[in-house]
mmCIF file of N, CA, C and O in Angstrom:
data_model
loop_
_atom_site.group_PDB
_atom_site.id
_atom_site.type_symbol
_atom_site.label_atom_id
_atom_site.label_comp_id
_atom_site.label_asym_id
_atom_site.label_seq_id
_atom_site.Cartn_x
_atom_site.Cartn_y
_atom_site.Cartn_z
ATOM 1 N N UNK Q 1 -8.729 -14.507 -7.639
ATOM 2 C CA UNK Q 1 -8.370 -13.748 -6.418
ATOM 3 C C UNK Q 1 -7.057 -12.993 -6.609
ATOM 4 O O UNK Q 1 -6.233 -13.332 -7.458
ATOM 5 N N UNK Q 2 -6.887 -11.902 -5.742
ATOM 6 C CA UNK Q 2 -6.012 -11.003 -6.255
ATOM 7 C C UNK Q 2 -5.220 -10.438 -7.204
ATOM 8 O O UNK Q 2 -4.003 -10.367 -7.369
ATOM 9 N N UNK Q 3 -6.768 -9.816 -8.153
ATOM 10 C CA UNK Q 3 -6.498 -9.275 -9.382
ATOM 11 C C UNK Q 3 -6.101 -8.222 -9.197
ATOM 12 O O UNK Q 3 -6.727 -7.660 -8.299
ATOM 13 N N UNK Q 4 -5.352 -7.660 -9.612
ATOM 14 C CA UNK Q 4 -4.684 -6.204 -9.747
ATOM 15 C C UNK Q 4 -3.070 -6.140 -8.290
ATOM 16 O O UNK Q 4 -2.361 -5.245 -7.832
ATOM 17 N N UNK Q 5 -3.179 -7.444 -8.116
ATOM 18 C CA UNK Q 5 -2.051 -7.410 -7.218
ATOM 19 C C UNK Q 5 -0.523 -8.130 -7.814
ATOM 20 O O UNK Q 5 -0.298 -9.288 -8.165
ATOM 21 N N UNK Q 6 0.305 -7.030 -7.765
ATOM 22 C CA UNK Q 6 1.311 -7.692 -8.477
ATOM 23 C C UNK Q 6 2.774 -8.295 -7.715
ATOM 24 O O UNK Q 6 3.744 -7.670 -7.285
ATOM 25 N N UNK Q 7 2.542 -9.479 -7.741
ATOM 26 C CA UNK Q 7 3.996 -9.644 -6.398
ATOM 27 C C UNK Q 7 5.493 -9.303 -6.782
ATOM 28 O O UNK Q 7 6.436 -9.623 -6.058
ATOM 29 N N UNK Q 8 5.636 -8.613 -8.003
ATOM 30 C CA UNK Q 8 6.492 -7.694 -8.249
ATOM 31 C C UNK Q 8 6.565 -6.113 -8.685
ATOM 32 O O UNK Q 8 7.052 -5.405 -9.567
ATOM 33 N N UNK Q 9 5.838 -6.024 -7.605
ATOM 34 C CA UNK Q 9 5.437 -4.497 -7.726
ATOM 35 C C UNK Q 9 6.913 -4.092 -7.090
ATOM 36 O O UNK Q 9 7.747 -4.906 -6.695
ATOM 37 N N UNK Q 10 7.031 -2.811 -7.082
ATOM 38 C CA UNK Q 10 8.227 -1.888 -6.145
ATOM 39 C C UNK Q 10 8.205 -2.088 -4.693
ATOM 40 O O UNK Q 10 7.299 -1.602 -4.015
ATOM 41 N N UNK Q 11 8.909 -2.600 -4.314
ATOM 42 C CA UNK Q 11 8.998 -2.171 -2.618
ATOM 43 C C UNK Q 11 8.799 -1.132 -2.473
ATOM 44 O O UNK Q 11 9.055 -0.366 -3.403
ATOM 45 N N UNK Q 12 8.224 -0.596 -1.184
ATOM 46 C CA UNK Q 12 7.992 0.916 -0.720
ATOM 47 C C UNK Q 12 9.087 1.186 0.018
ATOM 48 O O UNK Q 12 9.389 0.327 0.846
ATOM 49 N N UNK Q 13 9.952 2.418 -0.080
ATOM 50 C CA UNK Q 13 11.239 2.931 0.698
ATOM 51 C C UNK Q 13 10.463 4.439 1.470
ATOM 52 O O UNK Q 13 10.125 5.480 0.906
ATOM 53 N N UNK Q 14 10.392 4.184 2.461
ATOM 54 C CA UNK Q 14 10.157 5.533 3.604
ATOM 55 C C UNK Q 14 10.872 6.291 3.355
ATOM 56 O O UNK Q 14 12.012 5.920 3.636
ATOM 57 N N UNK Q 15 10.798 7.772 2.711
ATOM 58 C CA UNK Q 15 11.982 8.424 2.537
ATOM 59 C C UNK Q 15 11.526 8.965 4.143
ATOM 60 O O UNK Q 15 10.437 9.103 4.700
ATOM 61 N N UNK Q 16 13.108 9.213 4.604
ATOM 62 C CA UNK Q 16 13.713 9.839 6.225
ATOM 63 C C UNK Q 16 13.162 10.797 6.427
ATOM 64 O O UNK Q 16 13.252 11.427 5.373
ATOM 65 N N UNK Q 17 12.451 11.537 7.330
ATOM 66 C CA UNK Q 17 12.085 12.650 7.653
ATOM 67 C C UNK Q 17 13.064 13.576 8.575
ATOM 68 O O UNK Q 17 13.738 13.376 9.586
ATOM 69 N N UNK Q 18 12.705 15.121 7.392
ATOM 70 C CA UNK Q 18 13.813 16.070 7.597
ATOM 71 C C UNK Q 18 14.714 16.427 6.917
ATOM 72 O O UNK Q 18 15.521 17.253 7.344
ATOM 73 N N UNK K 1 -1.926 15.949 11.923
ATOM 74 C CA UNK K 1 -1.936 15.408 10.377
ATOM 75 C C UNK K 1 -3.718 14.685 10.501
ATOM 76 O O UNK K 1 -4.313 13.831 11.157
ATOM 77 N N UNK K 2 -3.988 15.645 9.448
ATOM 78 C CA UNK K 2 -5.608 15.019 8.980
ATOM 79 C C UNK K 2 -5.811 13.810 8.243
ATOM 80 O O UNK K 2 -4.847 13.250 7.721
ATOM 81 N N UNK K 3 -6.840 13.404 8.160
ATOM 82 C CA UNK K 3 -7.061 12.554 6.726
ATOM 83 C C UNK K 3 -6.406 12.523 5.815
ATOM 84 O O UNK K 3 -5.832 13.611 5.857
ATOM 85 N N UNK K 4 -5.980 11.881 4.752
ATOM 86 C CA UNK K 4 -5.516 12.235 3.781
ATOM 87 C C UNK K 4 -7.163 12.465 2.807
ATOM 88 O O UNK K 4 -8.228 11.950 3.149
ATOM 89 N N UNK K 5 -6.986 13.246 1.732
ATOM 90 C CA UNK K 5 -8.675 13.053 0.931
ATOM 91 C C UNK K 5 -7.672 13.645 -0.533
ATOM 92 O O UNK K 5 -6.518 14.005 -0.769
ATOM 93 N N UNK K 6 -8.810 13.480 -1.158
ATOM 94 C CA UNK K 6 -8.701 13.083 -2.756
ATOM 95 C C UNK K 6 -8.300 14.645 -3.457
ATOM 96 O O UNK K 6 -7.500 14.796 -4.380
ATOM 97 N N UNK K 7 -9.052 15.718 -2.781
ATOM 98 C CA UNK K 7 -8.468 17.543 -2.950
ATOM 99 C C UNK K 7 -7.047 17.441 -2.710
ATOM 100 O O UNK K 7 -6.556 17.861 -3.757
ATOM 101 N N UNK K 8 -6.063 17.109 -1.895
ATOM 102 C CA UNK K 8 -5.623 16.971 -0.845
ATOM 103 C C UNK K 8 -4.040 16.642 -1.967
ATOM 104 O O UNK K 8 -2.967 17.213 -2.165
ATOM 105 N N UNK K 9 -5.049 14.836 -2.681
ATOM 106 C CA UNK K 9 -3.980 14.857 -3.778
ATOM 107 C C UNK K 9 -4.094 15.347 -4.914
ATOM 108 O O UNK K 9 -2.990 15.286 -5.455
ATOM 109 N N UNK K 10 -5.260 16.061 -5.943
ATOM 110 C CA UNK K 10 -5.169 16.598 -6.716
ATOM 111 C C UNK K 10 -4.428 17.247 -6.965
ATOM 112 O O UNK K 10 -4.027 17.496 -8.102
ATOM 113 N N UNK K 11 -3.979 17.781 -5.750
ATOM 114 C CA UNK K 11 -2.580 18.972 -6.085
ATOM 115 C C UNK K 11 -1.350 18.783 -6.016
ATOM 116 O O UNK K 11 -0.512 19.615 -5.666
ATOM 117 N N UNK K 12 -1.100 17.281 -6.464
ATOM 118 C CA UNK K 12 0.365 16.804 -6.416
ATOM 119 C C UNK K 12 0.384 15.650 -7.607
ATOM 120 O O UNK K 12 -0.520 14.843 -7.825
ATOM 121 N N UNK K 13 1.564 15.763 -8.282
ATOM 122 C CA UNK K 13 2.051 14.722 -9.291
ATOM 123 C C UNK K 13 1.673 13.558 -8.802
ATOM 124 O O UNK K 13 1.588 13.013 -7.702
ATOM 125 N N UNK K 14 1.433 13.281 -10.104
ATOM 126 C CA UNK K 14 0.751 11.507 -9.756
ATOM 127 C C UNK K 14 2.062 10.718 -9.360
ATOM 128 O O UNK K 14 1.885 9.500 -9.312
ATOM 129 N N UNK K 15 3.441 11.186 -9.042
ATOM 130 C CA UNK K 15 4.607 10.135 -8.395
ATOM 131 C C UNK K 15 4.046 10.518 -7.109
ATOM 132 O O UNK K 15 3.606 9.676 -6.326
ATOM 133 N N UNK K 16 4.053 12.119 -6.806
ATOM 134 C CA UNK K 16 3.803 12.629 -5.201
ATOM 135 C C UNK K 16 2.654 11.659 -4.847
ATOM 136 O O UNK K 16 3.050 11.173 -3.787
ATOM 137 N N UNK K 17 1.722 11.223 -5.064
ATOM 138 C CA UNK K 17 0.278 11.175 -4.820
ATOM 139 C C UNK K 17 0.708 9.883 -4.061
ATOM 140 O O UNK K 17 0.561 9.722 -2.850
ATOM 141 N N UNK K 18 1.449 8.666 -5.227
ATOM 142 C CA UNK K 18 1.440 7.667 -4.472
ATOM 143 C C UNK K 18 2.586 7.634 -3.270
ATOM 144 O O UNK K 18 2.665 6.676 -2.501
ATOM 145 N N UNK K 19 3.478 8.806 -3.190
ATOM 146 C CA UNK K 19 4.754 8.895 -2.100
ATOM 147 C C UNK K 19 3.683 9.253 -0.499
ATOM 148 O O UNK K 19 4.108 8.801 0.565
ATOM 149 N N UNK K 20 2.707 9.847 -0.507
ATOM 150 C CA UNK K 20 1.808 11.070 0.048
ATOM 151 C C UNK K 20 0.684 9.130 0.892
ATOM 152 O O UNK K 20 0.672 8.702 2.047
ATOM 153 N N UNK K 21 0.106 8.664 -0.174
ATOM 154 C CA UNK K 21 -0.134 7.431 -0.145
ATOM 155 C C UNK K 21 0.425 6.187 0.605
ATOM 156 O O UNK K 21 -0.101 5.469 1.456
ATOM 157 N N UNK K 22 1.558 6.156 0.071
ATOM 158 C CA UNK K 22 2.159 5.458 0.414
ATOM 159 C C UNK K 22 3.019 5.503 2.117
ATOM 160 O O UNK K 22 3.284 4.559 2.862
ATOM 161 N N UNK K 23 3.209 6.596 2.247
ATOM 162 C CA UNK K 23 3.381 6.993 3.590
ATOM 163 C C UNK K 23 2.357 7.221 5.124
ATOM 164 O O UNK K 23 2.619 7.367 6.318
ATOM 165 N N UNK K 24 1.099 7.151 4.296
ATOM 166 C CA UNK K 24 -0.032 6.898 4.779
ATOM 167 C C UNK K 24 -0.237 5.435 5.059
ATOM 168 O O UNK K 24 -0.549 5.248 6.235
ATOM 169 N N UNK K 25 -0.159 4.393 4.370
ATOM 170 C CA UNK K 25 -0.463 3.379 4.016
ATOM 171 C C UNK K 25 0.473 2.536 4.792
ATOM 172 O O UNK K 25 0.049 1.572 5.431
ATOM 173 N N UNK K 26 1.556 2.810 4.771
ATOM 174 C CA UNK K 26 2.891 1.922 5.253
ATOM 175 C C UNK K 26 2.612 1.637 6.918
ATOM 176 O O UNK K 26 2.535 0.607 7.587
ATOM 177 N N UNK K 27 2.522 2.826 7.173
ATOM 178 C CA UNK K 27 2.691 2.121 9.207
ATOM 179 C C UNK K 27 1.231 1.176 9.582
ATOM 180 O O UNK K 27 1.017 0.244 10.358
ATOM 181 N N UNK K 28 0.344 1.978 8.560
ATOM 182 C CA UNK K 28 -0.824 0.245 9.165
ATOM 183 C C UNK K 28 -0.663 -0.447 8.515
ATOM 184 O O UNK K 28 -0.807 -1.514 9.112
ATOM 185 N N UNK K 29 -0.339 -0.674 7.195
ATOM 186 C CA UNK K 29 0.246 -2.616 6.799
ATOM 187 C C UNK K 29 1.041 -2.884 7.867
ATOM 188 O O UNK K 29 0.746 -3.731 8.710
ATOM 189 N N UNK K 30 2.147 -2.146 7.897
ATOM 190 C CA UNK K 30 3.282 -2.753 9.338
ATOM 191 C C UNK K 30 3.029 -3.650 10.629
ATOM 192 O O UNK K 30 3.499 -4.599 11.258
ATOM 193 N N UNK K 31 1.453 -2.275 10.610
ATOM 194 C CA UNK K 31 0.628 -3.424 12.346
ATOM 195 C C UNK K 31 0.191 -4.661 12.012
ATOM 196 O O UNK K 31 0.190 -5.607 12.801
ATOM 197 N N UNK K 32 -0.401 -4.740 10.221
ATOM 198 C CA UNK K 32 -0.963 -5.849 10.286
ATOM 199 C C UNK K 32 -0.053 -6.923 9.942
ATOM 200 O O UNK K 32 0.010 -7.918 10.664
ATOM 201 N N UNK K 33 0.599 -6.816 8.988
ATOM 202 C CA UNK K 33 2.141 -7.874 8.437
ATOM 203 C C UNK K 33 3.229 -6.980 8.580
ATOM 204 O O UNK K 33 3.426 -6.103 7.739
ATOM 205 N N UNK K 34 4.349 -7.209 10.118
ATOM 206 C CA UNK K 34 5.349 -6.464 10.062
ATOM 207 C C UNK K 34 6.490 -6.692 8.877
ATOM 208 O O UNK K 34 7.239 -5.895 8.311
ATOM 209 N N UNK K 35 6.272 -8.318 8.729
ATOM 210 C CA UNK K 35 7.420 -8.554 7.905
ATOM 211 C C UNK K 35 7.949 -8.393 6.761
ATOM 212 O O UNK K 35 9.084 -8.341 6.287
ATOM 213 N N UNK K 36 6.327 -8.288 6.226
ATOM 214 C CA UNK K 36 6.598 -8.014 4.807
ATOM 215 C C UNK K 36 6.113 -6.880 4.505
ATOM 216 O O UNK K 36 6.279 -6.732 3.295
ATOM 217 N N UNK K 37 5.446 -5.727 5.086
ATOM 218 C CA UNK K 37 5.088 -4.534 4.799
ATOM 219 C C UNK K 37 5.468 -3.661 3.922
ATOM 220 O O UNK K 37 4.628 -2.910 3.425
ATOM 221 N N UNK K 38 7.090 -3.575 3.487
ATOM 222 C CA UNK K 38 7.632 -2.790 2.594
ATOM 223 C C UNK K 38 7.040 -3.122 1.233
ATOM 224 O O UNK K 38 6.339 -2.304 0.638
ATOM 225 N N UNK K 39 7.348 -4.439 0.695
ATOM 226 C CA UNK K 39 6.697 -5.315 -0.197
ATOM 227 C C UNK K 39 5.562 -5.231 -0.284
ATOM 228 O O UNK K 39 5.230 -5.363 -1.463
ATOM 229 N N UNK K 40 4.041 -4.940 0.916
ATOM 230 C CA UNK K 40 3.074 -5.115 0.466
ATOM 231 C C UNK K 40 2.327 -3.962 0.806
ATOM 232 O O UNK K 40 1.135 -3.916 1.110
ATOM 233 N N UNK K 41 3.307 -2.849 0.708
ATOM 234 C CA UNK K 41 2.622 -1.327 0.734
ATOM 235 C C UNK K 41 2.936 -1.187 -1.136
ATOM 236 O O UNK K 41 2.222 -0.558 -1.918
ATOM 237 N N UNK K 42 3.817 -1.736 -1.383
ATOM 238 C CA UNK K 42 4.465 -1.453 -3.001
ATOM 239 C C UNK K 42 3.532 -2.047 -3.699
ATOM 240 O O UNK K 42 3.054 -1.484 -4.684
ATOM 241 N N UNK K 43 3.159 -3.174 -3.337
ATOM 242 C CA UNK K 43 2.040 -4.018 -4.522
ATOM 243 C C UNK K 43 1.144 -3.149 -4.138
ATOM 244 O O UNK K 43 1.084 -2.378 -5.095
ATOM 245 N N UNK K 44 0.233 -2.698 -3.155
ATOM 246 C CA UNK K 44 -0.897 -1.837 -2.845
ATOM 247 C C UNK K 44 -0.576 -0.661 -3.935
ATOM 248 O O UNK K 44 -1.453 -0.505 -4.785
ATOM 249 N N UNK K 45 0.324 0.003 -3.999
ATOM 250 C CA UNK K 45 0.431 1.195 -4.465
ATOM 251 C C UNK K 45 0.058 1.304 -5.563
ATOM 252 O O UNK K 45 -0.139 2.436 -6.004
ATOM 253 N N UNK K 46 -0.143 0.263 -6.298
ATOM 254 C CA UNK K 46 0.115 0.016 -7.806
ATOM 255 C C UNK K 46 -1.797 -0.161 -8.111
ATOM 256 O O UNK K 46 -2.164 -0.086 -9.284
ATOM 257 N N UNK K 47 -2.780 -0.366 -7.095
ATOM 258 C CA UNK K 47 -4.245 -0.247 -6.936
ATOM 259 C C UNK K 47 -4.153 1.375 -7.381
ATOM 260 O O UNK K 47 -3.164 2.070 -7.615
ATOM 261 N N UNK K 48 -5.631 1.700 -7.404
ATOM 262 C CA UNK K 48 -5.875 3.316 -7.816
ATOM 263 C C UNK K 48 -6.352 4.043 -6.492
ATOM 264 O O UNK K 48 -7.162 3.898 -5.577
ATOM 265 N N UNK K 49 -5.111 5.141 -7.050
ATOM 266 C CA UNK K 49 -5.869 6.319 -5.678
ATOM 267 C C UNK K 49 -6.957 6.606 -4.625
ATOM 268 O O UNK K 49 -6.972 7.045 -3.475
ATOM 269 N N UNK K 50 -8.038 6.079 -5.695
ATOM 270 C CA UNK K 50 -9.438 5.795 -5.298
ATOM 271 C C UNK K 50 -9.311 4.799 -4.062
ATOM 272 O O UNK K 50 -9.575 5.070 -2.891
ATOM 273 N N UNK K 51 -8.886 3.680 -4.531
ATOM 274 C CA UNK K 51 -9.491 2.692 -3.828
ATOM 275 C C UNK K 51 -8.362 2.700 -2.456
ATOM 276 O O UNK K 51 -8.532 2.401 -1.274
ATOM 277 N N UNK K 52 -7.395 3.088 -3.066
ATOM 278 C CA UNK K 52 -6.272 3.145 -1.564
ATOM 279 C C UNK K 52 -6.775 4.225 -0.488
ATOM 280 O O UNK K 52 -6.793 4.129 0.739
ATOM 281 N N UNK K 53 -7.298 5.595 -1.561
ATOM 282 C CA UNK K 53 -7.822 6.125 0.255
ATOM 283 C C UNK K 53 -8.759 5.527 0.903
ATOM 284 O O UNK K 53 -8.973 5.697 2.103
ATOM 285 N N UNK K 54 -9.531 4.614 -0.002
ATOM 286 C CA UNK K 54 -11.040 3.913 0.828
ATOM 287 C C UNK K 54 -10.135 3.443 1.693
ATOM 288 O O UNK K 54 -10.131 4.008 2.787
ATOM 289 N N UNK K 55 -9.322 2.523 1.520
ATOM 290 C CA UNK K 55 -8.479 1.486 2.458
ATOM 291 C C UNK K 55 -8.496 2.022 4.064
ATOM 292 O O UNK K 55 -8.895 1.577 5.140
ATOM 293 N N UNK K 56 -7.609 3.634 3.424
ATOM 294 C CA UNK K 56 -7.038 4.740 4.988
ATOM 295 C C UNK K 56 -8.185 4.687 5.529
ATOM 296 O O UNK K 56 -8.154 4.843 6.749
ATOM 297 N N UNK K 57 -9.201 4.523 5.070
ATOM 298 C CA UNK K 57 -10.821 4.693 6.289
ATOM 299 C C UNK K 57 -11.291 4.004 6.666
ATOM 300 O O UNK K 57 -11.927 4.078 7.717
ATOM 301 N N UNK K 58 -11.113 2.564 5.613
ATOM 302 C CA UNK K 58 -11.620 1.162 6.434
ATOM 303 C C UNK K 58 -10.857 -0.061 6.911
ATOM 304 O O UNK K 58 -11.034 -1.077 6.239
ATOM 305 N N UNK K 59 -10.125 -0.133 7.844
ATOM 306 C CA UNK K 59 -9.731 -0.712 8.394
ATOM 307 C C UNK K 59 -9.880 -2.316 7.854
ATOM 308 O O UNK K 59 -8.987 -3.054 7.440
ATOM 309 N N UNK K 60 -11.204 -2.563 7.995
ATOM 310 C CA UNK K 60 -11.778 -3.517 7.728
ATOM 311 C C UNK K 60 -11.179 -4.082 5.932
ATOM 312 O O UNK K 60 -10.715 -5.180 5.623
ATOM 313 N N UNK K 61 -11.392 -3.013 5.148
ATOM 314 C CA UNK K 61 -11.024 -3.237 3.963
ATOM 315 C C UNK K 61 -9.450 -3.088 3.135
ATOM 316 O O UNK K 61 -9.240 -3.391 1.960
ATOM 317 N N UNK K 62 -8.409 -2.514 4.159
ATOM 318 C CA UNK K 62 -7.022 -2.560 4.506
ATOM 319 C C UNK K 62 -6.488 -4.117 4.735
ATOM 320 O O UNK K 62 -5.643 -4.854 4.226
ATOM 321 N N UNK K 63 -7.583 -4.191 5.913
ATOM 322 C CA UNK K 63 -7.032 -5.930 6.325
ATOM 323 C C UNK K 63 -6.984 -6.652 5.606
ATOM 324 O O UNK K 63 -5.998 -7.388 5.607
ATOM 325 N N UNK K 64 -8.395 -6.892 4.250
ATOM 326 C CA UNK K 64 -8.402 -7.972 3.832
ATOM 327 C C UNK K 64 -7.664 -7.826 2.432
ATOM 328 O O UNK K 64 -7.504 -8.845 1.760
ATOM 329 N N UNK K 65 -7.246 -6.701 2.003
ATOM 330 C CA UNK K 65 -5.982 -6.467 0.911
ATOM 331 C C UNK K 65 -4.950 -6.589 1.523
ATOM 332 O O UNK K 65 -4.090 -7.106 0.809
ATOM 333 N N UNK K 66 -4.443 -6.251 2.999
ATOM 334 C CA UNK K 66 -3.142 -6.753 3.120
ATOM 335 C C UNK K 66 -3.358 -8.808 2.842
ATOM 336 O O UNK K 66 -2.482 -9.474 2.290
ATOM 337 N N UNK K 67 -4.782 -9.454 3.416
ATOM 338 C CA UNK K 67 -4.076 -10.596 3.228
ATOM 339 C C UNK K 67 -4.324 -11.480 1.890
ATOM 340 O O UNK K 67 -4.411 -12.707 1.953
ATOM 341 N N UNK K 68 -4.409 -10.903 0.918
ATOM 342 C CA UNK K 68 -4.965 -11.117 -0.550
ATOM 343 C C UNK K 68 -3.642 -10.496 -1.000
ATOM 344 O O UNK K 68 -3.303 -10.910 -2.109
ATOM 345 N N UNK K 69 -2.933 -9.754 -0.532
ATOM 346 C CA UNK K 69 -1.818 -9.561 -1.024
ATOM 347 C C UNK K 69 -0.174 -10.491 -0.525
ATOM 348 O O UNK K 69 0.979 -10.657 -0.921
ATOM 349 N N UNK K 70 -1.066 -10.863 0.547
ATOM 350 C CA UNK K 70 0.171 -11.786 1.326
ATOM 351 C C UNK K 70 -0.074 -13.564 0.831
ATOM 352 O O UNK K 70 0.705 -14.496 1.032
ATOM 353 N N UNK K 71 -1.245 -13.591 0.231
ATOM 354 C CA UNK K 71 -1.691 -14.668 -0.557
ATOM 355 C C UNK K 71 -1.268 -14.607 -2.380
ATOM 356 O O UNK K 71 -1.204 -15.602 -3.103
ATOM 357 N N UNK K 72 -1.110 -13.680 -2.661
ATOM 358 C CA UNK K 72 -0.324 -13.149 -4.057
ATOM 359 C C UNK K 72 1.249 -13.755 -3.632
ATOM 360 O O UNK K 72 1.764 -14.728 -4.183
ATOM 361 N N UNK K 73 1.862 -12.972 -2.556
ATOM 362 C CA UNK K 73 3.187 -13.110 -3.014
ATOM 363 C C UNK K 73 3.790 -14.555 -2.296
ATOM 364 O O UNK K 73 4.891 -15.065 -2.501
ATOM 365 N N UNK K 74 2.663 -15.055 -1.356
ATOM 366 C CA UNK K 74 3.302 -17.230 -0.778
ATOM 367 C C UNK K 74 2.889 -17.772 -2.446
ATOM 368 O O UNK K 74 3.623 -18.583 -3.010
ATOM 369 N N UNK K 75 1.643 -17.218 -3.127
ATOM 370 C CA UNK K 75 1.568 -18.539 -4.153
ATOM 371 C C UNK K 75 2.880 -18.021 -5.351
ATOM 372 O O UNK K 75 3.216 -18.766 -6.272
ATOM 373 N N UNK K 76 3.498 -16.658 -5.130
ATOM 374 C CA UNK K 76 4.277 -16.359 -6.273
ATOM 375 C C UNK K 76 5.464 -16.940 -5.678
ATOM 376 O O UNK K 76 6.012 -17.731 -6.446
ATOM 377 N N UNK K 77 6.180 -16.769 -4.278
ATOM 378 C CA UNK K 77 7.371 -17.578 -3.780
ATOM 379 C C UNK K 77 7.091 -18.869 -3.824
ATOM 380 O O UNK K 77 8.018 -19.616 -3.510
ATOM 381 N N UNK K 78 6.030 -19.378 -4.137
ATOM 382 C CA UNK K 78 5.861 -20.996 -3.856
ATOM 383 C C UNK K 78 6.201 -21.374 -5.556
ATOM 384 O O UNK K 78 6.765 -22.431 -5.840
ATOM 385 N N UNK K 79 5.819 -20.457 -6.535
ATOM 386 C CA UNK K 79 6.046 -21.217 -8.211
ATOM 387 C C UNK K 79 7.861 -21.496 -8.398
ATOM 388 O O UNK K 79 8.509 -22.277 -9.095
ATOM 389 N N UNK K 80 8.270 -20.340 -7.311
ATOM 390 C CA UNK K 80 9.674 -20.277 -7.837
ATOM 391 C C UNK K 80 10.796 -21.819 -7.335
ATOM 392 O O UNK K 80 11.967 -21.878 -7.709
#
């Protein structure tokens, strides 16, 4: 179970809009 | 703002694709796991293009990768 999931992948950062 | 679809990203660098993705992706993990969403839009990202826009359309199939991914990172905080 959860192949291809890596629990150290990159955090995602929202770049700011505008 | 439409769909996102697969034309849509052809025409952007494969960094853009997953930024384009990923900004798509982020506010519904949020509804489903607020807490850890940042974290488990990032492990998502790292799946293929393909299968992440299926995600944007099925709800159903969003849900059960957010919690296969929230089951990845309790058994990875639990080794430490």
């Amino acid at each position: 179970k959860g192949a291809g999931l890596n629990p150290n992948a990159k955090v995602w950062q929202e770049i700011p809009q505008g | 703002q439409g769909p996102l679809t697969a034309t849509m990203l052809s025409s952007a660098s494969p960094e853009e694709q997953k930024e384009m993705l990923g900004e798509r992706l982020f506010p519904l993990v949020r509804s489903i796991q607020p807490t850890k969403a940042s974290k488990i839009t990032g492990m998502l990202l790292e799946l293929d293009n393909s299968e992440l826009l299926h995600m944007l359309e099925s709800p159903e199939s969003l849900r059960s990768m957010v919690d296969e991914a929230i089951g990845v990172l309790q058994a990875h905080q639990a080794e430490e």
